[in-house]
Amino acid sequence: MSRGVDSETKIGLTTTVDKLPGIGLKRAHGLASLGLTNLGKLIAHLPMRHEVQAGEAKIAELKPGQVVSARGDVTATRPSAFGRRPRFEAVLTDETGRLDLVWFNQNYLQQRIHAGARLRVQGELRQRGNKMQIANPRWELLPLDGEEPASREERVRPVYPASERVKSWEIETSIAGVLDLALPMIEEHLPESFRRERNLPTLAEAYRMLHKPATLEEVGEGRRRLAYDELLMMQLGVFLKRMHLRETLRAPKLDHSPELDARVRSRFPFTLTEAQDRVVGELVKDLTSSVPTNRLIQGDVGSGKTVVALYAMLLAVASGHQAALMAPTEILAEQHFASISRSLEGSRVRVELLTGAIVGHERESLVGRLERGEVDLVIGTHALVTERVAFRSLAVAVIDEQHRFGVEQRAMLRVKGSEGADATGSALASTPHVIVMTATPIPRTLGITLFGDLDISTIDALPPGRTPIETRIVMPSGRAGAYGFVRERLEAGEQAYVVVPTIEGSGSHEDSDGGLAGVRSLLKELEAGPLQGRRLAAMHGKLRRDTREHVMERFRGGRIDCLVATTVIEVGVDVPNATVMVVEHADRFGLAQLHQLRGRVGRGRERSYCLLIGEPKTPDAIERLKVLAETNDGFVLAEKDLEIRGPGEVFGSRQSGASPFKVADLMRDRELLAMARRDARGWIERSPALSRAEEATLRRRLFKVYGDSLGLGDVG
Ligand code: ADP
Ligand code: MG
């Protein structure tokens, strides 16, 4: 035994696996191929699940579905080379019953297992008709004369992520051999009283519970600790960053009074709903303070977010500052510009539009006026942040449909404010209040993690007088019927949208496979066929700005009956007389996107319809469309979407990288997340920089994981 722990080899968590007791060179290579190069990494390699092995029992007591263990006499064997896979069968009998054993592709067993042998087997028991069977059991011959081994006890076994080169059981024995050595070296980062109050085991104990659990309850307990740690770390990072923002940045403190409130409201053609009023109240509190606002307003499609944003922007203007509204598409920016200009007609507020379509002299002049403070309210696209645009004094920046932007753009708008304005004479950098809006409700669990540095306001009710939208899934064979229905609605004086995935299309959509309808081809087809005589127009991102504005204007005025469009109309477009939405190839769109599209109808008093034409091919796609047909509630949809796709994908599409968690599961661990969030908030309030001596380990671990991604490098 030269590889034992002797006094000369001091073992630590960074000791390479080949130097650990009980791990030979070959095994060490195998482990290294999984990245398990040293003791610490080996211990951090967690089981993906656990298997309960029932204790050894009499055959009659074995339960199907479990991994069981039994011993008995082999009473018959039968090799069989027939069929596709050669098999070897044996019958095991004890005084209580009989059990069938079958091995595939292991014909050598004929030489090893004979009738009359005594055998102990282990494997998953299945019921086949009235017989009990184990396929490919593990087996061991017992001595026929002499002493038999004691019977096995029930055991919980870890199952590890493994590979061809190292099997799970090899990892299991490797870890089991060094666990006792490693545990005392695992440093705890939570104070004992804190840990006890939350009923959490120590970190070392948690690892023990996962690698060598006595019971399944222990597995749960160990998992809970590690999941909590991950969630707590993330939340601490979020609150630390937020604290830093608050301490180093200042935003203009805006005026507010009952008179001002009344003046702003007089600009709206309706009374705000209770939900809108509540959110306005939350915003007023934010904006009248010099702590920079960072608020997410979430509200389902059509809940009336724009007017709330307008309220905030008008407060900025009333205090002598500027405001900006950024939208993800030119069409939406143009529409916001049109409707906000209408609301502000006859007022002194100077409103302008800045998009990529505004160029040359017009653009230069606008940029100059923004910089000199001669524009109060600017509405635009990302052109607002990507171009050399500077503000004299930007106090409120609103980002509409924020889910369509990257995280960077939000950050860039924040920077915009600090460029021009330093008039306060304050030593702290000035930044605008930032409000982001989304109709894709981030499920609450994700909401508080991903957007953890945001406060969240929810507009949870629609303005009065809306009728729910009826959604139907239409198979391609039902297309003609669907357009017949569209025709009826148009003839009744209502309007429709038809959405297709592309402008040009590919092949004919009547091809059952591969052919994709495009705006142009479908427009022709509908004009010539089912919608003959109705006034149709195309709408997509490649149209010139004036054409686009002209078409939207005529559609709004009822002089066009039906728009055939790409998803450019997905967000924001608001025409109450439109009552039918047809989506071609609906199975190609995501759930959130379909919900947004559907939100273009159901904005008036007439009953509205959404017809999803498609042939969903995967179970996920079928599930998505079904869920959509069942509910109009964006919050329910978002939670379902998360369930179907999993948070990994949701993370992936929104933020860079996959879910940062190894153990925590945002669906399963909601309560743990809420607890971690509360704890992190309290912690940072008590110790804003985590600089106490007893926090050193926690701080080191936190920065290791989140230092870069949260930009905590400068927190000091
Ligand atoms: P979204 O939240 O999807 O951005 P909008 O702000 O576009 O919703 O509002 C949708 C429609 O509802 C618009 O036509 C808007 O004028 C109207 N609206 C908003 N608030 C109210 C209200 N309180 N009462 C009546 N209509 C409202
Ligand atoms: Mg909107």
XYZ file of C-alpha atoms and ligand atoms in Angstrom:
744
model
C 0.000 0.000 0.000
C 2.281 2.743 -1.184
C -0.562 5.099 -2.123
C -1.979 5.452 1.374
C -2.091 8.717 3.281
C 1.241 8.882 4.963
C 2.577 11.728 6.963
C 4.551 13.106 4.041
C 1.705 13.626 1.616
C -0.346 16.453 3.002
C -3.672 16.253 1.259
C -5.686 19.349 0.468
C -8.624 20.183 -1.776
C -6.225 21.020 -4.593
C -4.380 17.713 -4.378
C -4.626 16.033 -7.765
C -6.757 12.909 -7.903
C -3.889 10.575 -8.803
C -2.380 11.304 -5.395
C -5.535 10.390 -3.489
C -5.825 7.136 -1.597
C -7.571 4.348 -3.439
C -7.509 6.037 -6.834
C -5.156 4.391 -9.309
C -3.576 6.050 -12.300
C -6.074 4.662 -14.774
C -9.044 5.791 -12.696
C -7.407 9.169 -12.226
C -7.193 9.607 -15.990
C -10.814 8.659 -16.355
C -11.858 11.180 -13.705
C -9.711 13.871 -15.275
C -11.515 13.324 -18.572
C -14.642 14.569 -16.789
C -12.750 17.559 -15.474
C -12.433 16.009 -12.024
C -8.768 16.745 -11.616
C -8.419 17.405 -7.915
C -10.062 16.550 -4.625
C -12.159 19.713 -4.491
C -13.549 19.175 -7.951
C -14.253 15.551 -7.207
C -16.281 16.460 -4.141
C -18.097 19.183 -6.072
C -19.178 16.626 -8.672
C -22.713 16.063 -7.469
C -24.988 13.113 -8.152
C -27.684 13.851 -10.702
C -30.090 11.613 -8.858
C -30.279 8.931 -6.197
C -31.472 5.394 -6.420
C -33.035 3.536 -3.545
C -31.940 -0.060 -3.403
C -34.423 -2.034 -1.437
C -32.937 -4.268 1.225
C -32.681 -7.944 0.361
C -36.014 -9.713 0.734
C -37.879 -12.905 0.018
C -39.057 -13.193 -3.564
C -42.737 -12.944 -2.656
C -42.123 -9.626 -0.887
C -40.359 -7.880 -3.773
C -42.095 -4.843 -5.221
C -42.182 -4.171 -8.950
C -40.709 -0.830 -10.046
C -38.005 -0.902 -7.361
C -34.380 -1.878 -7.496
C -34.538 -5.095 -5.500
C -32.179 -7.668 -4.186
C -32.897 -11.358 -3.549
C -31.185 -14.726 -3.309
C -32.303 -18.223 -4.259
C -31.629 -21.413 -6.187
C -31.368 -21.505 -9.943
C -33.961 -24.084 -10.969
C -33.747 -23.792 -14.749
C -31.709 -22.004 -17.436
C -32.351 -21.450 -21.116
C -29.986 -19.988 -23.654
C -31.712 -18.669 -26.728
C -29.927 -17.509 -29.844
C -33.120 -16.741 -31.672
C -34.498 -13.334 -32.371
C -32.485 -10.233 -32.911
C -30.719 -10.297 -29.589
C -29.325 -13.508 -28.088
C -30.618 -13.927 -24.570
C -29.952 -16.108 -21.581
C -32.729 -16.849 -19.166
C -32.738 -18.345 -15.702
C -35.354 -19.033 -13.057
C -34.542 -18.187 -9.454
C -36.584 -19.779 -6.697
C -36.780 -19.467 -2.938
C -39.271 -20.873 -0.472
C -41.738 -18.063 -1.184
C -41.807 -17.804 -4.961
C -40.081 -17.590 -8.304
C -38.368 -14.872 -10.245
C -37.409 -14.753 -13.939
C -34.001 -13.452 -14.877
C -33.006 -12.492 -18.387
C -29.702 -11.241 -19.754
C -29.221 -9.947 -23.277
C -26.052 -10.355 -25.353
C -24.297 -12.200 -22.563
C -24.280 -15.765 -23.787
C -21.100 -16.545 -21.912
C -23.353 -16.796 -18.877
C -24.318 -20.285 -19.976
C -20.888 -21.359 -18.807
C -21.208 -19.615 -15.465
C -24.745 -20.047 -14.262
C -26.200 -23.528 -14.096
C -29.307 -25.045 -12.631
C -28.579 -25.915 -9.022
C -26.376 -22.878 -8.369
C -27.139 -20.403 -5.587
C -27.318 -16.835 -6.756
C -27.839 -13.379 -5.347
C -29.186 -10.845 -7.840
C -29.981 -7.182 -7.921
C -31.858 -5.045 -10.417
C -35.099 -3.334 -11.248
C -38.092 -5.622 -10.838
C -40.764 -5.578 -13.523
C -44.088 -7.271 -13.634
C -44.750 -9.021 -16.947
C -48.223 -10.493 -16.938
C -48.340 -12.559 -13.785
C -44.593 -13.084 -13.730
C -41.857 -11.114 -11.991
C -38.769 -10.367 -14.012
C -35.415 -8.633 -13.740
C -33.621 -7.787 -16.948
C -29.799 -7.733 -16.917
C -29.524 -8.129 -13.142
C -26.243 -7.793 -11.366
C -25.401 -11.220 -9.980
C -23.048 -13.077 -7.709
C -22.693 -16.814 -7.121
C -23.031 -17.857 -3.498
C -21.079 -20.766 -2.063
C -23.097 -23.996 -2.058
C -21.543 -25.291 1.122
C -20.051 -22.828 3.516
C -21.216 -19.521 4.831
C -23.387 -17.167 2.781
C -22.940 -13.375 3.073
C -25.287 -11.458 5.323
C -28.329 -10.005 3.659
C -28.145 -6.487 2.231
C -29.736 -3.519 3.906
C -31.717 -0.829 2.143
C -29.402 1.765 0.678
C -29.602 5.087 -1.125
C -27.046 5.202 -3.902
C -25.868 8.298 -5.720
C -25.966 8.219 -9.500
C -23.335 10.516 -11.023
C -23.002 12.151 -14.391
C -20.512 9.744 -15.953
C -19.047 8.723 -19.279
C -17.872 5.717 -21.245
C -14.492 6.016 -19.596
C -15.626 6.375 -15.992
C -18.848 4.788 -14.880
C -21.055 6.177 -12.168
C -20.120 3.412 -9.745
C -16.439 4.179 -10.232
C -17.026 7.802 -9.350
C -19.079 6.616 -6.416
C -16.300 4.479 -4.972
C -13.678 7.136 -5.682
C -15.640 9.728 -3.773
C -16.641 7.361 -1.001
C -12.948 6.615 -0.429
C -11.915 10.243 0.123
C -15.052 11.866 1.485
C -14.106 11.636 5.160
C -10.761 13.136 4.317
C -12.266 16.031 2.395
C -15.218 17.060 4.542
C -13.252 18.677 7.371
C -11.513 20.856 4.787
C -14.710 22.364 3.421
C -14.959 25.877 4.726
C -18.321 27.170 5.865
C -19.359 30.626 4.667
C -22.619 31.082 6.560
C -22.627 32.139 10.217
C -23.820 29.363 12.460
C -26.808 31.195 13.925
C -27.956 32.267 10.448
C -27.710 28.686 9.267
C -29.570 27.264 12.231
C -32.426 29.743 11.969
C -33.009 28.506 8.445
C -32.591 24.891 9.313
C -29.708 24.413 6.927
C -26.951 21.828 7.432
C -23.315 22.920 7.221
C -21.776 22.941 3.789
C -19.675 19.877 4.608
C -22.699 18.058 5.946
C -24.640 18.943 2.788
C -21.960 17.365 0.611
C -21.965 14.299 2.791
C -25.744 14.069 2.487
C -25.569 14.046 -1.286
C -22.604 11.710 -1.676
C -23.385 9.274 1.118
C -26.977 9.779 2.205
C -28.451 7.594 4.907
C -31.971 8.293 3.657
C -33.751 10.101 0.853
C -34.725 12.821 3.324
C -31.057 13.578 3.743
C -30.681 13.950 0.001
C -33.421 16.581 0.074
C -31.816 18.365 2.987
C -28.383 18.473 1.392
C -29.815 19.628 -1.913
C -31.741 22.385 -0.186
C -28.594 23.792 1.356
C -26.646 23.817 -1.899
C -29.556 25.255 -3.891
C -30.040 27.935 -1.274
C -26.362 28.832 -1.479
C -26.561 29.325 -5.225
C -29.650 31.482 -4.967
C -28.274 33.484 -2.062
C -25.034 34.170 -3.923
C -26.876 35.441 -6.941
C -29.159 37.640 -4.890
C -26.284 39.009 -2.841
C -24.603 39.943 -6.101
C -27.714 41.691 -7.322
C -28.216 43.701 -4.128
C -24.555 44.537 -3.865
C -24.610 45.993 -7.345
C -27.767 47.899 -6.623
C -26.330 49.354 -3.451
C -23.306 50.461 -5.424
C -25.497 52.184 -8.028
C -27.415 53.993 -5.349
C -24.326 55.222 -3.623
C -22.536 56.550 -6.659
C -25.283 57.880 -8.921
C -27.903 60.580 -8.592
C -30.938 61.281 -10.747
C -32.829 64.575 -11.058
C -35.433 64.949 -8.350
C -38.692 65.764 -10.146
C -41.486 68.058 -8.958
C -44.941 66.781 -8.249
C -48.103 68.453 -6.983
C -51.862 67.912 -7.209
C -52.052 70.691 -9.826
C -49.370 69.079 -11.938
C -51.086 65.724 -11.588
C -54.372 67.189 -12.805
C -52.662 68.935 -15.714
C -50.979 65.739 -16.880
C -54.159 63.696 -16.570
C -56.160 66.224 -18.532
C -54.088 65.167 -21.530
C -55.433 61.611 -21.435
C -58.704 60.863 -23.239
C -59.801 58.465 -20.490
C -59.561 57.952 -16.754
C -56.777 55.686 -15.635
C -57.704 52.253 -14.362
C -57.072 51.417 -10.749
C -54.091 49.324 -11.773
C -52.629 52.198 -13.779
C -53.210 54.589 -10.875
C -51.339 52.325 -8.518
C -48.344 52.124 -10.841
C -48.387 55.887 -11.395
C -48.267 56.255 -7.616
C -45.230 53.982 -7.416
C -43.520 55.941 -10.165
C -44.215 59.309 -8.552
C -42.535 58.089 -5.397
C -39.496 56.988 -7.435
C -39.189 60.092 -9.553
C -39.484 62.640 -6.770
C -36.399 61.143 -5.149
C -32.802 61.512 -6.282
C -32.157 57.786 -6.047
C -32.073 56.640 -9.690
C -35.231 54.734 -10.582
C -34.794 51.331 -12.092
C -38.311 50.040 -12.514
C -39.883 47.390 -14.677
C -43.531 47.921 -15.557
C -45.053 44.673 -16.611
C -48.571 44.474 -17.916
C -50.242 42.220 -20.368
C -50.675 43.226 -23.972
C -53.183 46.082 -24.099
C -53.124 46.832 -20.381
C -52.231 50.470 -21.072
C -48.566 50.883 -20.239
C -47.916 53.746 -22.656
C -50.026 56.248 -20.800
C -48.259 55.455 -17.531
C -44.923 56.053 -19.219
C -46.240 59.287 -20.673
C -47.188 60.437 -17.187
C -43.601 59.913 -16.034
C -42.162 61.648 -19.074
C -44.414 64.665 -18.628
C -43.233 65.007 -15.029
C -39.689 65.254 -16.332
C -40.686 67.925 -18.839
C -42.642 69.885 -16.222
C -39.482 70.011 -14.098
C -37.513 71.442 -16.984
C -35.784 68.234 -18.019
C -35.984 65.981 -21.049
C -37.525 62.545 -21.525
C -36.949 59.770 -24.039
C -39.013 56.771 -25.108
C -37.227 53.982 -26.934
C -39.149 51.352 -28.906
C -37.793 48.233 -30.595
C -39.204 48.843 -34.083
C -39.613 51.871 -36.285
C -43.282 51.112 -36.775
C -43.890 51.171 -33.043
C -41.817 54.313 -32.548
C -43.756 56.009 -35.342
C -47.023 54.971 -33.777
C -46.038 56.189 -30.315
C -44.959 59.457 -31.894
C -48.281 59.835 -33.692
C -50.441 59.081 -30.658
C -48.372 61.044 -28.137
C -48.245 64.048 -30.473
C -52.027 63.859 -30.700
C -52.360 63.828 -26.886
C -50.058 66.807 -26.550
C -51.576 68.879 -29.318
C -51.776 72.525 -28.287
C -49.380 72.103 -25.356
C -45.902 73.600 -25.130
C -44.199 70.217 -25.045
C -41.829 69.830 -27.992
C -42.004 66.219 -29.224
C -39.733 64.712 -31.880
C -39.135 61.370 -33.549
C -35.642 59.896 -34.023
C -35.261 56.600 -35.865
C -32.846 55.105 -38.368
C -35.172 56.311 -41.116
C -34.488 59.937 -40.227
C -31.274 60.936 -41.924
C -29.240 63.768 -43.354
C -30.028 67.323 -42.499
C -33.204 66.455 -40.647
C -31.250 64.208 -38.319
C -28.421 66.646 -37.742
C -30.809 69.389 -36.863
C -32.698 67.158 -34.442
C -29.522 65.952 -32.724
C -28.440 69.555 -32.271
C -31.732 70.592 -30.742
C -31.668 67.618 -28.350
C -28.242 68.634 -27.186
C -29.255 72.242 -26.665
C -32.379 71.208 -24.790
C -34.748 72.473 -27.454
C -36.594 69.170 -27.591
C -38.495 68.050 -24.484
C -39.612 64.597 -25.404
C -37.992 62.356 -27.970
C -39.402 59.083 -29.219
C -37.246 56.706 -31.177
C -35.597 53.377 -31.757
C -32.151 52.196 -30.724
C -30.951 55.081 -32.918
C -31.369 57.017 -29.663
C -28.463 55.206 -28.103
C -26.308 54.034 -30.973
C -25.842 57.385 -32.685
C -23.948 60.358 -31.411
C -26.952 61.574 -29.529
C -26.491 63.664 -26.408
C -29.091 65.221 -24.151
C -28.898 68.447 -22.296
C -30.681 66.997 -19.317
C -32.286 63.619 -19.656
C -34.341 62.873 -16.555
C -36.619 60.008 -17.603
C -35.713 57.267 -20.068
C -38.403 54.744 -20.947
C -37.697 51.525 -22.804
C -40.800 49.990 -24.319
C -41.009 46.259 -24.995
C -37.752 45.847 -23.175
C -37.609 42.088 -23.814
C -36.768 42.916 -27.413
C -33.659 44.789 -26.410
C -30.420 43.510 -24.974
C -29.296 44.252 -21.481
C -26.647 46.569 -22.910
C -29.116 49.022 -24.375
C -30.683 49.671 -21.014
C -27.255 50.382 -19.660
C -26.531 52.718 -22.573
C -29.591 54.833 -22.015
C -28.528 55.176 -18.421
C -25.167 56.463 -19.576
C -26.842 59.014 -21.855
C -27.987 61.020 -18.930
C -24.582 61.506 -17.438
C -23.026 62.953 -20.580
C -24.552 66.358 -20.832
C -25.897 67.048 -17.427
C -23.538 67.915 -14.680
C -25.223 71.113 -13.734
C -26.154 69.929 -10.256
C -22.606 70.519 -9.127
C -22.879 67.290 -7.237
C -19.873 65.046 -6.898
C -22.058 62.106 -7.860
C -22.568 61.278 -11.512
C -26.018 62.125 -12.833
C -28.140 59.494 -14.490
C -31.741 59.412 -15.689
C -34.541 57.539 -14.021
C -34.962 54.406 -16.105
C -38.316 52.745 -16.656
C -38.571 49.590 -18.713
C -41.832 48.122 -19.910
C -42.708 44.666 -21.080
C -45.792 42.768 -22.089
C -43.990 39.484 -21.929
C -44.428 39.053 -18.255
C -41.338 37.553 -16.875
C -42.580 34.794 -14.663
C -42.318 35.984 -11.140
C -39.556 33.603 -10.193
C -37.340 34.595 -13.067
C -38.415 38.163 -12.742
C -36.905 38.607 -9.381
C -33.667 36.891 -10.269
C -32.841 38.103 -13.726
C -34.164 41.539 -13.113
C -33.267 41.470 -9.492
C -31.842 44.955 -9.656
C -35.186 46.297 -10.836
C -38.249 47.186 -8.856
C -41.314 45.698 -10.443
C -44.730 47.290 -10.956
C -47.548 45.320 -12.440
C -50.575 46.586 -14.339
C -52.730 43.601 -13.647
C -56.032 44.601 -15.205
C -57.133 45.638 -18.671
C -59.000 48.886 -19.364
C -62.774 48.391 -19.295
C -64.782 47.319 -22.302
C -62.497 44.662 -23.732
C -63.887 41.373 -24.938
C -61.790 38.262 -24.638
C -60.174 36.945 -27.811
C -61.287 33.581 -29.086
C -58.293 31.566 -30.237
C -58.519 28.548 -32.528
C -55.946 26.196 -33.911
C -56.568 25.539 -37.608
C -54.986 22.631 -39.451
C -53.749 23.462 -42.969
C -56.762 21.609 -44.390
C -58.960 24.227 -42.724
C -57.252 27.206 -44.358
C -59.994 27.902 -46.880
C -62.583 27.938 -44.117
C -60.445 30.289 -42.052
C -60.191 32.837 -44.867
C -63.901 32.457 -45.547
C -64.408 33.577 -41.970
C -61.996 36.499 -42.423
C -63.995 37.560 -45.460
C -67.227 37.610 -43.426
C -65.674 39.821 -40.770
C -64.309 42.221 -43.378
C -67.701 42.390 -45.031
C -69.162 43.307 -41.642
C -66.854 46.352 -41.658
C -64.191 44.988 -39.321
C -60.477 44.655 -40.101
C -57.889 41.899 -40.024
C -54.191 41.088 -39.852
C -52.600 38.118 -41.574
C -49.119 37.333 -40.303
C -46.527 35.220 -42.114
C -42.946 34.399 -41.162
C -41.134 35.960 -44.130
C -41.387 38.681 -46.740
C -40.415 36.667 -49.775
C -41.471 33.184 -48.771
C -39.958 30.001 -50.107
C -41.816 27.562 -52.307
C -45.555 27.354 -52.024
C -47.169 27.128 -48.620
C -49.364 24.447 -50.067
C -46.367 22.195 -50.174
C -46.978 20.155 -47.124
C -43.313 20.441 -46.295
C -40.787 23.216 -46.258
C -42.720 25.781 -48.269
C -43.147 29.025 -46.354
C -45.677 31.653 -47.219
C -44.216 35.114 -47.748
C -45.994 38.460 -47.512
C -45.853 39.076 -51.260
C -47.073 35.692 -52.468
C -49.814 35.436 -49.868
C -51.037 38.933 -50.622
C -51.400 37.980 -54.293
C -53.092 34.730 -53.468
C -55.610 36.334 -51.104
C -56.369 39.172 -53.520
C -56.992 36.725 -56.311
C -58.944 34.252 -54.220
C -60.590 34.254 -50.828
C -60.401 38.014 -50.162
C -61.064 39.205 -53.696
C -62.485 42.705 -53.811
C -61.342 43.656 -50.315
C -58.625 46.281 -49.787
C -55.384 44.559 -48.840
C -51.923 45.963 -48.178
C -48.505 44.621 -47.283
C -46.606 45.656 -44.191
C -43.043 44.711 -43.392
C -39.736 46.142 -42.311
C -38.317 46.610 -45.813
C -40.920 49.182 -46.841
C -39.884 52.804 -46.947
C -40.815 54.859 -43.939
C -43.296 57.084 -45.773
C -44.971 54.072 -47.393
C -45.240 52.440 -44.017
C -46.706 55.498 -42.351
C -49.114 55.929 -45.207
C -50.306 52.317 -44.987
C -50.706 52.423 -41.206
C -52.546 55.705 -41.465
C -54.996 54.276 -43.996
C -55.418 51.068 -41.991
C -56.158 53.092 -38.866
C -58.629 55.183 -40.858
C -60.444 52.104 -42.137
C -59.415 52.589 -45.735
C -57.522 49.299 -45.772
C -59.364 46.160 -44.658
C -56.569 43.742 -44.141
C -52.826 43.935 -43.547
C -50.671 41.059 -44.705
C -47.591 41.461 -42.584
C -44.492 40.022 -41.047
C -44.068 40.128 -37.298
C -43.137 43.822 -37.479
C -46.670 44.393 -36.290
C -46.026 42.163 -33.286
C -45.596 44.918 -30.763
C -47.589 47.969 -29.986
C -49.747 48.418 -33.056
C -53.094 49.645 -31.829
C -56.169 49.650 -34.088
C -59.353 48.868 -32.145
C -61.467 48.036 -35.206
C -59.197 45.114 -36.122
C -60.897 41.961 -34.878
C -59.255 39.060 -36.673
C -55.674 37.887 -36.509
C -54.592 35.028 -38.750
C -51.139 33.569 -38.175
C -49.758 31.339 -40.920
C -47.210 28.699 -39.868
C -48.114 29.428 -36.279
C -46.027 26.500 -35.070
C -42.911 28.420 -36.086
C -43.475 31.149 -33.545
C -42.788 31.142 -29.829
C -45.549 31.274 -27.272
C -44.726 34.755 -26.081
C -44.572 36.028 -29.633
C -47.929 34.527 -30.564
C -49.473 36.100 -27.504
C -48.071 39.468 -28.529
C -49.356 39.055 -32.049
C -52.765 38.090 -30.784
C -52.737 41.230 -28.668
C -53.190 43.296 -31.856
C -56.863 42.323 -31.803
C -59.377 42.449 -28.975
C -58.763 46.168 -28.509
C -62.285 47.330 -29.254
C -65.819 46.418 -28.347
C -66.371 43.767 -31.031
C -65.661 40.139 -30.352
C -62.191 39.230 -31.668
C -60.638 36.095 -33.084
C -57.196 34.652 -33.474
C -56.768 31.821 -35.983
C -53.508 29.929 -35.699
C -52.882 27.994 -38.884
C -50.240 25.366 -38.541
C -49.242 21.804 -38.290
C -47.321 21.428 -35.077
C -44.895 18.572 -35.412
C -43.228 18.237 -32.036
C -45.019 17.615 -28.744
C -43.714 20.957 -27.494
C -45.184 22.786 -30.456
C -48.550 21.116 -29.969
C -48.482 21.933 -26.278
C -47.659 25.572 -26.986
C -50.545 26.118 -29.347
C -52.949 24.354 -27.027
C -51.966 26.487 -24.074
C -52.458 29.561 -26.194
C -55.938 28.494 -27.212
C -56.817 27.874 -23.580
C -55.828 31.131 -21.964
C -55.626 34.845 -22.708
C -53.676 35.562 -19.580
C -50.117 36.518 -20.390
C -48.927 35.656 -16.908
C -50.257 32.121 -17.075
C -48.723 31.782 -20.540
C -45.348 32.956 -19.425
C -45.280 30.464 -16.573
C -46.327 27.691 -18.954
C -43.708 28.742 -21.441
C -41.141 28.420 -18.725
C -42.417 24.963 -17.878
C -42.335 23.795 -21.478
C -39.017 25.287 -22.436
C -37.240 25.293 -19.125
C -35.464 28.269 -17.630
C -32.224 27.450 -19.431
C -33.686 28.557 -22.702
C -35.409 31.542 -21.266
C -32.113 32.609 -19.763
C -30.340 31.847 -22.996
C -32.500 34.054 -25.121
C -32.541 36.981 -22.740
C -29.243 37.051 -21.000
C -25.912 35.752 -22.048
C -25.165 32.241 -20.958
C -27.279 29.457 -19.572
C -28.804 29.111 -16.143
C -26.050 29.844 -13.689
C -27.291 27.195 -11.294
C -26.077 23.662 -10.853
C -28.443 22.603 -8.109
C -31.189 25.199 -7.824
C -34.187 24.878 -10.090
C -36.209 28.026 -10.517
C -39.476 26.180 -10.950
C -39.033 23.829 -8.056
C -37.236 26.162 -5.694
C -39.479 29.206 -5.776
C -39.831 29.379 -2.029
C -36.142 28.974 -1.492
C -35.572 31.781 -3.961
C -37.935 34.095 -2.125
C -36.123 33.302 1.109
C -32.705 33.865 -0.456
C -33.901 37.179 -1.812
C -35.176 38.366 1.568
C -31.997 37.214 3.238
C -29.737 38.864 0.675
C -31.568 42.158 0.937
C -31.292 42.175 4.714
C -27.688 41.134 4.593
C -26.596 43.923 2.246
C -28.560 46.444 4.288
C -26.643 45.393 7.392
C -23.302 45.058 5.659
C -23.313 46.973 2.374
C -19.872 45.921 1.180
C -19.605 42.475 2.789
C -16.363 43.656 4.294
C -16.515 42.167 7.767
C -13.856 39.641 8.613
C -16.365 36.833 9.058
C -17.684 37.528 5.565
C -14.370 36.947 3.833
C -15.130 33.437 2.614
C -18.585 34.368 1.406
C -17.264 37.428 -0.357
C -14.473 35.523 -2.047
C -16.895 32.873 -3.309
C -19.417 35.460 -4.459
C -16.884 37.393 -6.500
C -15.512 34.229 -7.997
C -18.925 33.321 -9.409
C -20.487 36.687 -10.187
C -17.675 39.193 -10.200
C -17.583 39.456 -13.968
C -21.150 38.855 -14.955
C -22.575 41.412 -12.566
C -19.818 43.901 -13.158
C -18.954 43.850 -9.490
C -15.313 44.430 -10.176
C -15.551 48.077 -9.267
C -17.510 47.609 -6.086
C -14.219 47.546 -4.246
P -49.849 48.231 -23.899
O -49.816 48.022 -22.432
O -50.016 46.967 -24.656
O -48.697 49.069 -24.391
P -51.337 50.500 -24.739
O -50.663 51.476 -23.865
O -50.998 50.473 -26.177
O -51.170 49.056 -24.148
O -52.912 50.675 -24.559
C -53.794 49.880 -25.267
C -55.028 50.644 -25.607
O -55.783 50.898 -24.447
C -54.733 51.981 -26.232
O -55.659 52.169 -27.280
C -54.961 52.957 -25.121
O -55.371 54.201 -25.613
C -56.078 52.286 -24.361
N -56.144 52.623 -22.944
C -55.077 52.706 -22.104
N -55.493 53.009 -20.860
C -56.838 53.118 -20.901
C -57.840 53.431 -19.930
N -57.533 53.674 -18.664
N -59.118 53.446 -20.339
C -59.435 53.198 -21.626
N -58.543 52.915 -22.589
C -57.254 52.872 -22.245
Mg -47.208 49.019 -25.634
